Coordinates of C-alpha atoms in Angstrom, one line a residue:
L1 CA 6.6 -3.3 17.2
L2 CA 3.6 -5.6 16.5
E3 CA 5.7 -8.5 17.8
D4 CA 6.0 -6.7 21.2
Y5 CA 2.2 -7.1 21.5
S6 CA 2.1 -10.8 20.7
M7 CA 1.2 -10.5 17.0
S8 CA 3.1 -12.3 14.2
I9 CA 3.8 -10.5 11.0
L10 CA 3.4 -12.7 7.9
H11 CA 3.9 -10.0 5.3
A12 CA 4.1 -6.2 5.2
S13 CA 3.6 -3.7 2.4
F14 CA 4.2 0.1 2.4
H15 CA 3.7 3.0 0.1
D16 CA 5.0 6.5 0.5
F17 CA 3.1 9.4 -1.1
H18 CA 5.7 12.1 -1.6
S19 CA 2.9 14.6 -2.2
P20 CA 1.2 16.0 -0.2
K21 CA 3.5 16.2 2.7
W22 CA 5.0 12.7 2.8
A23 CA 1.9 10.6 3.7
F24 CA 2.2 6.8 3.9
T25 CA 0.2 3.7 4.0
G26 CA 1.2 0.5 5.6
I27 CA -0.6 -2.9 5.7
F28 CA 0.5 -5.9 7.7
L29 CA -0.8 -9.4 7.2
L30 CA -0.7 -11.0 10.6
S31 CA -1.2 -14.6 11.6
E32 CA -3.9 -13.1 13.9
S33 CA -5.5 -11.1 11.0
H34 CA -4.3 -7.7 9.8
F35 CA -3.3 -4.1 10.7
S36 CA -3.3 -1.1 8.5
I37 CA -2.3 2.5 8.9
H38 CA -2.9 5.5 6.6
T39 CA -1.6 9.0 7.3
F40 CA -3.0 12.2 6.0
P41 CA -0.5 14.9 7.1
E42 CA -2.3 17.7 5.3
E43 CA -5.3 16.9 7.5
A44 CA -3.3 16.1 10.7
Y45 CA -5.1 12.7 10.6
I46 CA -4.3 9.0 10.7
A47 CA -6.5 6.1 10.2
V48 CA -5.6 2.8 11.9
D49 CA -7.4 -0.6 11.7
I50 CA -6.4 -3.7 13.6
F51 CA -8.3 -6.9 13.4
V52 CA -7.4 -9.9 15.5
C53 CA -8.9 -13.4 15.6
N54 CA -9.3 -14.9 19.0
L55 CA -9.8 -18.6 18.1
S56 CA -6.9 -20.1 20.2
D57 CA -5.9 -17.0 22.3
D58 CA -7.7 -13.7 23.0
K59 CA -5.6 -11.0 21.4
S60 CA -8.1 -8.2 22.1
L61 CA -6.1 -6.7 25.0
S62 CA -2.9 -6.8 23.0
A63 CA -4.6 -5.0 20.1
Q64 CA -6.0 -2.4 22.5
K65 CA -2.5 -1.8 24.0
F66 CA -1.0 -1.6 20.5
I67 CA -3.5 1.1 19.6
E68 CA -2.7 3.0 22.8
K69 CA 1.0 2.9 21.7
I70 CA 0.1 4.3 18.2
V71 CA -2.0 7.1 19.8
S72 CA 1.0 8.0 22.0
Y73 CA 3.6 7.7 19.3
F74 CA 1.7 10.0 17.0
S75 CA 0.7 12.4 19.8
V76 CA -2.9 12.0 18.8
Q77 CA -5.0 14.7 20.5
N78 CA -8.5 13.6 19.6
A79 CA -8.6 9.8 19.3
N80 CA -11.8 8.2 18.2
I81 CA -11.4 4.5 19.0
T82 CA -14.1 2.0 18.2
T83 CA -13.9 -1.6 19.4
I84 CA -16.1 -4.2 17.8
K85 CA -16.1 -7.7 19.3
R86 CA -16.6 -10.4 16.8

């Protein structure tokens, strides 16, 4: 899915937590920087971070669209999205 947003995965690592309620963590090392997701089903909460470097190509719009896709996929009702330009 990240590739659909012009990001290149170099490595990915996942861990499932069978208790409580099948939470998981995923971390992706990208050629553009990194993406992480942590789910907390017992709290109906997910935490997502995406960092992109814009040295040769501005990926900020791709990152924003990817976050919108995550919000839609998980049917997030109260998204708190913070964008920091660096």
